């Protein structure tokens, strides 16, 4: 697995594309040059992105898939401010997301942060509006999320993240809806189960492993810390994971640490075995000794998921694997956790991730707990994958305008304005040549730039002959008989 | 005119609705309570907004009108980071927008700001990408803009603002395209010319008034300062405007100040006269003494606008008035300036505003200047007006889902999942009951909440009889014969 495998769902992912290099250069310049000089730095702040129209159309295309999928699945849109009180994100456990928070003191001394993730705002919204909301809730959003790193080499500081969450459903029927929505999105953008795998497990597995198999009694904080260390397993040598585990969680002995790592990583230790469908689940259970654990509710839940996603259910099991090494890097998860990975050579990156967080309201001081689960799905990795696989339709990035109206001279400008207005009222996208009409070459260059289908010339000879205009079809072959026609403007 | 008349296009507008009061309360709480206590404050940061699904759908509805209009007119989408270097916004001249900047020092000591307006980012983007861009450009965006006020009573700190800009066109053909786009939007949301007026003038009028009529030679900075003072005229007594003018711009004598105020305000001094169409222009010119000024290029431009927007052109002159008191509160305007106002009793507020800013690139150190004009159109005032006039269709704020699938019991959950997947693949928005299926009452409550058209029951008796399901049409009358049918699921 790649370095980015353990990106949690809220962190802007690593960025390997060319435009980031210019951001890096920009940052160096900003730090030396921004002293009130006369010329501005044209680069955006390091780690942030501008979107030119072609890039913006690509983003809009992806977002339209997020919106379409969300609405198809019955998720309702919501939003919250990009700026929140810092306290909303402060949690114990050494999460990367909290360490890298983009926080600052504003003028009235409040400690605020540009949101690193959406879930805390969602929890705040639900807590605030609890009395007027009916459960279950299915809500979605596409917030921009921020992080601050002092070492920003090749890493973004912001990304957009599609979030879908289900509140009020304690059963894994909710997780399966989320899985299905993610896979619907994958299909919608042209991905297949050969290119992407959704891996899942449950925090309850590692919890019960520690408790039942190894007989440890960890506090909630120590358990969360253990999960966050195990989540980083992919990035580190097993020996280092062991050391950190023993150091940070003294209840864990060297022997237990080694056993834990071996169990979590068993799929990677047997890379050639077939672990598709529920095979990994069976193999994993065979490694366990405690019968009560093996036949207990935790595995019942996992099996229920396999039933729901099977051929006679959601029919998405080709996309999904059980993998106990998935624990996720956020401390609030309490049950099922999952990540979708690209399995393409050179692009084995985490695309999205999520899980169940049944106790989040409690951490915010609420007496009522509401079961909840959700995922975050960033815009950067998926676009990189789709670009690599040539799955972004080329037509979406360029402008397309139906009609382009060109006045013969300045005296025909009002008439051209009348015609462009007529076309727009008919629902046709239309533009008008606003510069000096005498420059015919420039107007054709403009027609080409805006991707016009028809050029409509408004000139005295045709106009004075019953309000006619000359229409040139710009996308038809030169020898086509319909290439150029003269018609009354109301027939356009 | 109301107090908010002089909001410039980038300032989040005053907010008079109820939810803001809770924000105020929230702010007070935040300042006292956020000391690391156990319960979080559920309010968003003072002056910011949460969007629950019904509010979010309303926002999406308005934004869809912005997108639709922009695309119909051939504007291309773009975006830039919400965080920019503070230097991008620092300008001389005492603008409110600079005084109220939401700026702070980030961890590496850079002075940054949450953008107060979009135009500087747009200028930065164009400067950065100058070589790959072909003029003219028509670009649009719907950025969130921020401001910081210490006295936030009843005022928002953020709003969304539709921006349309045209770069590379020196003539007023560009301004007329902008006017037409704004009025298209007004029509699209159901407004009429009785409810809204677009007032325009040109900075060149006040410039030539001072220079030609009054014989003053002001520096560029002093001229900008004069404009910003005159822009605040509506909020102050004439006597105070005079005092400030004389104090801040010593070149202006008391006599000139009084003449200037009288000329700028002449429409208000004659409230019962008909100043529609170009009548105000004629009346204004009659008050001037210098023939060269009266017949010069400044008024030629204004007259050209009236020709272009007339019955034989854009046909929007019913919506538009010449008004020399419009000067706008941003220092970078150089030519035509405009504001659209609601003219409804009790709601006479500025809805949007903009103007020409031909010299902005120069202020950023560029040797090349590109003529440009644009407008900003906030989301708050227009929604307030549309709510007041009952112009927001009620159906847009509630959820509508085509189908809702309910399993008979837990054993039918996979089958229900299969059916909901089948429906979604057909493009129908569909939801599934995820909680305990035994609670029929709760499932009906949920069907009602999501606005389902059909409830589809998956139960053994029908399913075992050729994979049939029972369909209940939830929006038909109780006595309708098609109220309930039993069909094969593939016929759904």
mmCIF file of C-alpha atoms in Angstrom, chain A residues 156-478:
data_model
loop_
_atom_site.group_PDB
_atom_site.id
_atom_site.type_symbol
_atom_site.label_atom_id
_atom_site.label_comp_id
_atom_site.label_asym_id
_atom_site.label_seq_id
_atom_site.Cartn_x
_atom_site.Cartn_y
_atom_site.Cartn_z
ATOM 1 C CA UNK A 156 -2.368 20.408 -0.337
ATOM 2 C CA UNK A 157 -3.844 22.485 2.450
ATOM 3 C CA UNK A 158 -7.406 22.351 1.220
ATOM 4 C CA UNK A 159 -9.613 19.932 -0.593
ATOM 5 C CA UNK A 160 -13.314 19.426 -1.186
ATOM 6 C CA UNK A 161 -14.866 16.410 0.423
ATOM 7 C CA UNK A 162 -18.180 14.748 -0.368
ATOM 8 C CA UNK A 163 -19.745 13.716 2.946
ATOM 9 C CA UNK A 164 -22.724 11.378 3.343
ATOM 10 C CA UNK A 165 -23.995 10.536 6.799
ATOM 11 C CA UNK A 166 -26.852 8.509 8.231
ATOM 12 C CA UNK A 167 -28.057 9.318 11.761
ATOM 13 C CA UNK A 168 -30.449 7.310 13.847
ATOM 14 C CA UNK A 169 -29.836 3.801 12.495
ATOM 15 C CA UNK A 170 -28.011 1.483 14.900
ATOM 16 C CA UNK A 171 -27.812 -1.420 12.464
ATOM 17 C CA UNK A 172 -25.419 -2.146 9.578
ATOM 18 C CA UNK A 173 -28.248 -1.512 7.100
ATOM 19 C CA UNK A 174 -26.918 2.058 7.291
ATOM 20 C CA UNK A 175 -23.323 1.082 6.462
ATOM 21 C CA UNK A 176 -24.583 -0.919 3.473
ATOM 22 C CA UNK A 177 -26.461 2.120 2.150
ATOM 23 C CA UNK A 178 -23.208 4.092 2.391
ATOM 24 C CA UNK A 179 -21.255 1.317 0.623
ATOM 25 C CA UNK A 180 -23.865 1.234 -2.105
ATOM 26 C CA UNK A 181 -23.746 5.031 -2.583
ATOM 27 C CA UNK A 182 -19.942 4.985 -2.870
ATOM 28 C CA UNK A 183 -20.038 2.176 -5.422
ATOM 29 C CA UNK A 184 -22.832 3.893 -7.343
ATOM 30 C CA UNK A 185 -20.525 6.913 -7.642
ATOM 31 C CA UNK A 186 -17.658 4.713 -8.797
ATOM 32 C CA UNK A 187 -19.826 3.175 -11.502
ATOM 33 C CA UNK A 188 -21.141 6.591 -12.517
ATOM 34 C CA UNK A 189 -17.622 7.841 -13.267
ATOM 35 C CA UNK A 190 -16.709 4.660 -15.112
ATOM 36 C CA UNK A 191 -14.695 2.737 -12.507
ATOM 37 C CA UNK A 192 -14.943 -1.035 -12.113
ATOM 38 C CA UNK A 193 -14.337 -3.467 -9.264
ATOM 39 C CA UNK A 194 -10.991 -4.367 -10.849
ATOM 40 C CA UNK A 195 -9.777 -0.831 -10.283
ATOM 41 C CA UNK A 196 -11.218 -0.117 -6.854
ATOM 42 C CA UNK A 197 -11.798 -2.113 -3.675
ATOM 43 C CA UNK A 198 -13.772 -1.102 -0.619
ATOM 44 C CA UNK A 199 -12.185 -2.676 2.474
ATOM 45 C CA UNK A 200 -13.957 -2.768 5.776
ATOM 46 C CA UNK A 201 -13.679 -4.047 9.298
ATOM 47 C CA UNK A 202 -15.044 -3.002 12.686
ATOM 48 C CA UNK A 203 -13.418 -1.214 15.571
ATOM 49 C CA UNK A 204 -15.224 -3.791 17.681
ATOM 50 C CA UNK A 205 -12.923 -6.473 16.281
ATOM 51 C CA UNK A 206 -9.745 -4.862 17.566
ATOM 52 C CA UNK A 207 -11.638 -3.927 20.749
ATOM 53 C CA UNK A 208 -12.658 -7.537 21.394
ATOM 54 C CA UNK A 209 -9.285 -8.868 20.290
ATOM 55 C CA UNK A 210 -7.666 -6.800 23.020
ATOM 56 C CA UNK A 211 -10.378 -7.572 25.565
ATOM 57 C CA UNK A 212 -11.418 -11.162 24.881
ATOM 58 C CA UNK A 213 -8.481 -12.714 23.051
ATOM 59 C CA UNK A 214 -5.718 -10.941 24.950
ATOM 60 C CA UNK A 215 -7.574 -10.256 28.200
ATOM 61 C CA UNK A 216 -6.654 -6.559 28.409
ATOM 62 C CA UNK A 217 -8.764 -3.876 30.065
ATOM 63 C CA UNK A 218 -8.005 -0.615 28.267
ATOM 64 C CA UNK A 219 -9.552 2.743 29.059
ATOM 65 C CA UNK A 220 -11.491 4.372 26.202
ATOM 66 C CA UNK A 221 -8.672 6.852 25.616
ATOM 67 C CA UNK A 222 -6.043 4.112 25.508
ATOM 68 C CA UNK A 223 -8.188 2.120 23.118
ATOM 69 C CA UNK A 224 -8.552 5.098 20.796
ATOM 70 C CA UNK A 225 -4.806 5.641 20.934
ATOM 71 C CA UNK A 226 -4.209 1.982 20.052
ATOM 72 C CA UNK A 227 -6.468 2.317 17.006
ATOM 73 C CA UNK A 228 -4.661 5.425 15.794
ATOM 74 C CA UNK A 229 -1.283 3.663 16.115
ATOM 75 C CA UNK A 230 -2.534 0.543 14.342
ATOM 76 C CA UNK A 231 -3.955 2.767 11.607
ATOM 77 C CA UNK A 232 -0.428 3.999 10.875
ATOM 78 C CA UNK A 233 0.857 0.431 10.558
ATOM 79 C CA UNK A 234 1.107 0.659 6.787
ATOM 80 C CA UNK A 235 3.456 3.588 6.932
ATOM 81 C CA UNK A 236 5.845 2.013 9.435
ATOM 82 C CA UNK A 237 7.967 -1.091 10.030
ATOM 83 C CA UNK A 238 6.239 -3.679 12.209
ATOM 84 C CA UNK A 239 9.103 -3.271 14.704
ATOM 85 C CA UNK A 240 8.379 0.459 15.091
ATOM 86 C CA UNK A 241 4.651 -0.095 15.461
ATOM 87 C CA UNK A 242 5.410 -2.564 18.237
ATOM 88 C CA UNK A 243 7.703 -0.093 20.006
ATOM 89 C CA UNK A 244 5.185 2.771 19.858
ATOM 90 C CA UNK A 245 2.347 0.515 20.988
ATOM 91 C CA UNK A 246 4.289 -0.678 24.047
ATOM 92 C CA UNK A 247 5.422 2.842 24.864
ATOM 93 C CA UNK A 248 2.069 4.640 24.479
ATOM 94 C CA UNK A 249 -0.127 1.851 25.806
ATOM 95 C CA UNK A 250 1.847 0.160 28.637
ATOM 96 C CA UNK A 251 -0.948 -2.385 29.152
ATOM 97 C CA UNK A 252 0.118 -3.981 25.856
ATOM 98 C CA UNK A 253 3.048 -6.378 26.236
ATOM 99 C CA UNK A 254 5.554 -7.083 23.487
ATOM 100 C CA UNK A 255 3.991 -10.487 22.895
ATOM 101 C CA UNK A 256 0.471 -9.054 22.564
ATOM 102 C CA UNK A 257 1.733 -6.301 20.278
ATOM 103 C CA UNK A 258 3.322 -8.842 17.945
ATOM 104 C CA UNK A 259 0.190 -11.028 17.917
ATOM 105 C CA UNK A 260 -2.000 -7.996 17.268
ATOM 106 C CA UNK A 261 0.140 -6.815 14.369
ATOM 107 C CA UNK A 262 0.209 -10.304 12.859
ATOM 108 C CA UNK A 263 -3.574 -10.644 13.070
ATOM 109 C CA UNK A 264 -4.248 -7.196 11.677
ATOM 110 C CA UNK A 265 -1.867 -7.759 8.812
ATOM 111 C CA UNK A 266 -2.680 -11.369 7.984
ATOM 112 C CA UNK A 267 -3.817 -10.613 4.434
ATOM 113 C CA UNK A 268 -0.558 -8.970 3.558
ATOM 114 C CA UNK A 269 1.392 -11.881 5.070
ATOM 115 C CA UNK A 270 -0.370 -14.179 2.579
ATOM 116 C CA UNK A 271 -0.456 -11.990 -0.503
ATOM 117 C CA UNK A 272 -1.219 -14.761 -2.985
ATOM 118 C CA UNK A 273 -4.292 -16.191 -1.301
ATOM 119 C CA UNK A 274 -7.806 -15.439 -2.546
ATOM 120 C CA UNK A 275 -9.523 -13.321 0.092
ATOM 121 C CA UNK A 276 -12.443 -12.139 -1.993
ATOM 122 C CA UNK A 277 -16.010 -12.096 -0.695
ATOM 123 C CA UNK A 278 -16.205 -13.531 2.815
ATOM 124 C CA UNK A 279 -13.097 -15.722 2.460
ATOM 125 C CA UNK A 280 -10.944 -13.309 4.429
ATOM 126 C CA UNK A 281 -13.497 -13.349 7.210
ATOM 127 C CA UNK A 282 -13.367 -17.154 7.447
ATOM 128 C CA UNK A 283 -9.551 -17.199 7.373
ATOM 129 C CA UNK A 284 -9.378 -14.495 10.042
ATOM 130 C CA UNK A 285 -11.759 -16.294 12.363
ATOM 131 C CA UNK A 286 -9.698 -19.474 12.034
ATOM 132 C CA UNK A 287 -6.787 -17.607 13.581
ATOM 133 C CA UNK A 288 -8.796 -16.722 16.663
ATOM 134 C CA UNK A 289 -9.014 -18.969 19.708
ATOM 135 C CA UNK A 290 -11.932 -17.647 21.739
ATOM 136 C CA UNK A 291 -15.172 -19.330 20.598
ATOM 137 C CA UNK A 292 -17.404 -16.785 22.299
ATOM 138 C CA UNK A 293 -15.705 -13.959 20.376
ATOM 139 C CA UNK A 294 -15.772 -15.898 17.089
ATOM 140 C CA UNK A 295 -19.509 -16.543 17.381
ATOM 141 C CA UNK A 296 -20.391 -13.261 19.019
ATOM 142 C CA UNK A 297 -22.284 -10.182 17.797
ATOM 143 C CA UNK A 298 -19.271 -8.498 16.203
ATOM 144 C CA UNK A 299 -18.871 -11.167 13.553
ATOM 145 C CA UNK A 300 -22.651 -11.481 13.211
ATOM 146 C CA UNK A 301 -22.643 -7.870 12.049
ATOM 147 C CA UNK A 302 -19.889 -8.497 9.520
ATOM 148 C CA UNK A 303 -21.813 -11.506 8.196
ATOM 149 C CA UNK A 304 -25.007 -9.454 7.985
ATOM 150 C CA UNK A 305 -23.147 -6.979 5.810
ATOM 151 C CA UNK A 306 -22.121 -9.779 3.461
ATOM 152 C CA UNK A 307 -25.736 -10.918 3.209
ATOM 153 C CA UNK A 308 -26.986 -7.403 2.417
ATOM 154 C CA UNK A 309 -24.334 -6.630 -0.200
ATOM 155 C CA UNK A 310 -24.641 -10.071 -1.858
ATOM 156 C CA UNK A 311 -26.127 -11.017 -5.222
ATOM 157 C CA UNK A 312 -29.652 -11.099 -3.789
ATOM 158 C CA UNK A 313 -29.224 -7.738 -2.107
ATOM 159 C CA UNK A 314 -27.281 -4.632 -3.145
ATOM 160 C CA UNK A 315 -25.189 -6.846 -5.446
ATOM 161 C CA UNK A 316 -21.931 -5.030 -4.771
ATOM 162 C CA UNK A 317 -19.879 -7.791 -3.151
ATOM 163 C CA UNK A 318 -17.411 -7.826 -6.055
ATOM 164 C CA UNK A 319 -16.271 -4.414 -4.886
ATOM 165 C CA UNK A 320 -15.966 -5.215 -1.179
ATOM 166 C CA UNK A 321 -13.489 -7.085 1.040
ATOM 167 C CA UNK A 322 -13.248 -7.761 4.739
ATOM 168 C CA UNK A 323 -9.886 -6.494 6.001
ATOM 169 C CA UNK A 324 -9.113 -6.328 9.750
ATOM 170 C CA UNK A 325 -6.197 -3.939 9.132
ATOM 171 C CA UNK A 326 -8.705 -1.163 8.484
ATOM 172 C CA UNK A 327 -9.140 0.789 11.740
ATOM 173 C CA UNK A 328 -9.123 4.445 10.517
ATOM 174 C CA UNK A 329 -7.269 7.377 12.053
ATOM 175 C CA UNK A 330 -10.156 9.238 13.705
ATOM 176 C CA UNK A 331 -10.750 8.665 17.382
ATOM 177 C CA UNK A 332 -14.549 8.867 17.280
ATOM 178 C CA UNK A 333 -15.223 5.666 15.345
ATOM 179 C CA UNK A 334 -16.999 2.986 17.348
ATOM 180 C CA UNK A 335 -18.001 0.234 14.893
ATOM 181 C CA UNK A 336 -17.664 -0.567 11.212
ATOM 182 C CA UNK A 337 -14.814 1.330 9.529
ATOM 183 C CA UNK A 338 -14.012 1.312 5.823
ATOM 184 C CA UNK A 339 -11.818 2.726 3.102
ATOM 185 C CA UNK A 340 -12.008 2.502 -0.672
ATOM 186 C CA UNK A 341 -8.677 2.052 -2.414
ATOM 187 C CA UNK A 342 -7.578 2.320 -5.974
ATOM 188 C CA UNK A 343 -5.853 -0.959 -6.849
ATOM 189 C CA UNK A 344 -4.216 0.386 -9.987
ATOM 190 C CA UNK A 345 -0.452 -0.019 -10.410
ATOM 191 C CA UNK A 346 1.209 3.165 -9.209
ATOM 192 C CA UNK A 347 -2.068 4.627 -7.955
ATOM 193 C CA UNK A 348 -2.847 2.483 -4.914
ATOM 194 C CA UNK A 349 -4.311 5.330 -2.922
ATOM 195 C CA UNK A 350 -7.132 5.752 -0.438
ATOM 196 C CA UNK A 351 -10.050 7.384 -2.262
ATOM 197 C CA UNK A 352 -12.510 7.704 0.582
ATOM 198 C CA UNK A 353 -13.186 6.401 4.040
ATOM 199 C CA UNK A 354 -15.596 6.430 6.885
ATOM 200 C CA UNK A 355 -17.200 4.523 9.672
ATOM 201 C CA UNK A 356 -19.655 4.371 12.521
ATOM 202 C CA UNK A 357 -19.453 6.939 15.301
ATOM 203 C CA UNK A 358 -22.259 6.202 17.739
ATOM 204 C CA UNK A 359 -20.892 8.221 20.644
ATOM 205 C CA UNK A 360 -20.001 11.555 19.101
ATOM 206 C CA UNK A 361 -22.840 13.497 20.729
ATOM 207 C CA UNK A 362 -21.662 12.304 24.129
ATOM 208 C CA UNK A 363 -18.231 13.773 23.524
ATOM 209 C CA UNK A 364 -19.957 17.115 22.963
ATOM 210 C CA UNK A 365 -21.740 16.908 26.282
ATOM 211 C CA UNK A 366 -25.091 15.589 25.102
ATOM 212 C CA UNK A 367 -26.965 13.146 27.324
ATOM 213 C CA UNK A 368 -28.665 11.617 24.307
ATOM 214 C CA UNK A 369 -26.497 9.522 22.012
ATOM 215 C CA UNK A 370 -27.604 8.976 18.409
ATOM 216 C CA UNK A 371 -26.127 6.132 16.371
ATOM 217 C CA UNK A 372 -24.483 7.460 13.208
ATOM 218 C CA UNK A 373 -22.179 6.546 10.378
ATOM 219 C CA UNK A 374 -20.792 8.327 7.364
ATOM 220 C CA UNK A 375 -17.963 8.805 4.937
ATOM 221 C CA UNK A 376 -15.733 11.502 3.467
ATOM 222 C CA UNK A 377 -14.714 11.354 -0.181
ATOM 223 C CA UNK A 378 -12.096 13.896 -1.332
ATOM 224 C CA UNK A 379 -11.977 15.505 -4.763
ATOM 225 C CA UNK A 380 -8.228 15.213 -5.433
ATOM 226 C CA UNK A 381 -7.437 11.488 -5.457
ATOM 227 C CA UNK A 382 -10.506 10.496 -7.459
ATOM 228 C CA UNK A 383 -9.771 13.131 -10.124
ATOM 229 C CA UNK A 384 -6.165 11.988 -10.321
ATOM 230 C CA UNK A 385 -7.308 8.396 -10.852
ATOM 231 C CA UNK A 386 -9.937 9.356 -13.416
ATOM 232 C CA UNK A 387 -7.414 11.447 -15.319
ATOM 233 C CA UNK A 388 -4.898 8.584 -15.272
ATOM 234 C CA UNK A 389 -7.528 6.171 -16.601
ATOM 235 C CA UNK A 390 -8.817 8.674 -19.173
ATOM 236 C CA UNK A 391 -12.285 8.517 -17.646
ATOM 237 C CA UNK A 392 -13.007 12.238 -17.679
ATOM 238 C CA UNK A 393 -14.919 13.001 -20.894
ATOM 239 C CA UNK A 394 -12.866 15.527 -22.837
ATOM 240 C CA UNK A 395 -15.917 17.574 -23.825
ATOM 241 C CA UNK A 396 -16.661 18.595 -20.251
ATOM 242 C CA UNK A 397 -13.619 20.841 -19.839
ATOM 243 C CA UNK A 398 -14.192 23.165 -22.796
ATOM 244 C CA UNK A 399 -16.841 25.850 -23.175
ATOM 245 C CA UNK A 400 -19.835 25.212 -25.444
ATOM 246 C CA UNK A 401 -22.120 28.032 -26.478
ATOM 247 C CA UNK A 402 -25.027 27.497 -28.877
ATOM 248 C CA UNK A 403 -25.028 30.834 -30.673
ATOM 249 C CA UNK A 404 -22.676 33.726 -31.236
ATOM 250 C CA UNK A 405 -24.147 36.960 -32.611
ATOM 251 C CA UNK A 406 -21.895 39.363 -34.559
ATOM 252 C CA UNK A 407 -23.059 42.850 -35.580
ATOM 253 C CA UNK A 408 -21.899 44.204 -38.947
ATOM 254 C CA UNK A 409 -20.855 47.523 -37.407
ATOM 255 C CA UNK A 410 -21.514 49.606 -34.298
ATOM 256 C CA UNK A 411 -24.856 50.781 -35.699
ATOM 257 C CA UNK A 412 -26.027 47.143 -35.657
ATOM 258 C CA UNK A 413 -25.131 46.606 -32.028
ATOM 259 C CA UNK A 414 -28.666 47.211 -30.691
ATOM 260 C CA UNK A 415 -30.071 44.776 -33.285
ATOM 261 C CA UNK A 416 -27.470 42.165 -32.309
ATOM 262 C CA UNK A 417 -28.456 42.734 -28.664
ATOM 263 C CA UNK A 418 -32.120 42.218 -29.611
ATOM 264 C CA UNK A 419 -31.259 38.919 -31.348
ATOM 265 C CA UNK A 420 -29.028 37.572 -28.572
ATOM 266 C CA UNK A 421 -31.813 38.385 -26.084
ATOM 267 C CA UNK A 422 -34.343 36.590 -28.291
ATOM 268 C CA UNK A 423 -32.117 33.480 -28.384
ATOM 269 C CA UNK A 424 -31.535 33.500 -24.635
ATOM 270 C CA UNK A 425 -35.251 33.823 -23.985
ATOM 271 C CA UNK A 426 -35.651 30.673 -26.082
ATOM 272 C CA UNK A 427 -33.215 28.953 -23.707
ATOM 273 C CA UNK A 428 -30.250 28.883 -26.077
ATOM 274 C CA UNK A 429 -26.884 29.746 -24.580
ATOM 275 C CA UNK A 430 -25.761 32.755 -26.552
ATOM 276 C CA UNK A 431 -23.005 35.314 -26.646
ATOM 277 C CA UNK A 432 -22.566 38.598 -28.508
ATOM 278 C CA UNK A 433 -19.429 40.142 -29.965
ATOM 279 C CA UNK A 434 -18.758 43.153 -27.765
ATOM 280 C CA UNK A 435 -15.586 44.519 -29.315
ATOM 281 C CA UNK A 436 -15.102 46.528 -32.506
ATOM 282 C CA UNK A 437 -17.154 44.606 -35.127
ATOM 283 C CA UNK A 438 -14.804 45.627 -37.919
ATOM 284 C CA UNK A 439 -12.236 43.075 -36.759
ATOM 285 C CA UNK A 440 -13.770 39.976 -38.370
ATOM 286 C CA UNK A 441 -10.738 37.779 -37.646
ATOM 287 C CA UNK A 442 -10.947 38.553 -33.930
ATOM 288 C CA UNK A 443 -14.646 37.704 -33.843
ATOM 289 C CA UNK A 444 -13.962 34.300 -35.426
ATOM 290 C CA UNK A 445 -11.186 33.620 -32.957
ATOM 291 C CA UNK A 446 -13.674 34.426 -30.191
ATOM 292 C CA UNK A 447 -16.353 32.168 -31.735
ATOM 293 C CA UNK A 448 -13.802 29.360 -31.723
ATOM 294 C CA UNK A 449 -12.758 30.037 -28.125
ATOM 295 C CA UNK A 450 -16.313 29.892 -26.780
ATOM 296 C CA UNK A 451 -17.078 26.727 -28.783
ATOM 297 C CA UNK A 452 -20.010 28.312 -30.639
ATOM 298 C CA UNK A 453 -22.184 26.037 -32.785
ATOM 299 C CA UNK A 454 -23.653 28.863 -34.895
ATOM 300 C CA UNK A 455 -22.278 32.255 -35.872
ATOM 301 C CA UNK A 456 -25.087 34.697 -36.607
ATOM 302 C CA UNK A 457 -24.198 37.755 -38.675
ATOM 303 C CA UNK A 458 -26.400 40.814 -38.413
ATOM 304 C CA UNK A 459 -25.752 42.979 -41.463
ATOM 305 C CA UNK A 460 -27.762 45.648 -43.366
ATOM 306 C CA UNK A 461 -28.288 43.677 -46.631
ATOM 307 C CA UNK A 462 -30.067 40.765 -44.900
ATOM 308 C CA UNK A 463 -31.624 42.721 -42.028
ATOM 309 C CA UNK A 464 -33.268 45.266 -44.320
ATOM 310 C CA UNK A 465 -34.704 42.355 -46.317
ATOM 311 C CA UNK A 466 -37.327 41.332 -43.722
ATOM 312 C CA UNK A 467 -35.173 41.124 -40.586
ATOM 313 C CA UNK A 468 -33.028 38.285 -41.865
ATOM 314 C CA UNK A 469 -29.636 37.182 -40.618
ATOM 315 C CA UNK A 470 -26.880 35.004 -42.042
ATOM 316 C CA UNK A 471 -26.203 31.841 -40.027
ATOM 317 C CA UNK A 472 -22.969 29.908 -40.336
ATOM 318 C CA UNK A 473 -22.873 26.400 -38.844
ATOM 319 C CA UNK A 474 -19.414 26.285 -37.349
ATOM 320 C CA UNK A 475 -19.243 22.547 -36.701
ATOM 321 C CA UNK A 476 -20.366 21.278 -40.079
ATOM 322 C CA UNK A 477 -18.059 20.331 -42.895
ATOM 323 C CA UNK A 478 -17.106 23.067 -45.350
#
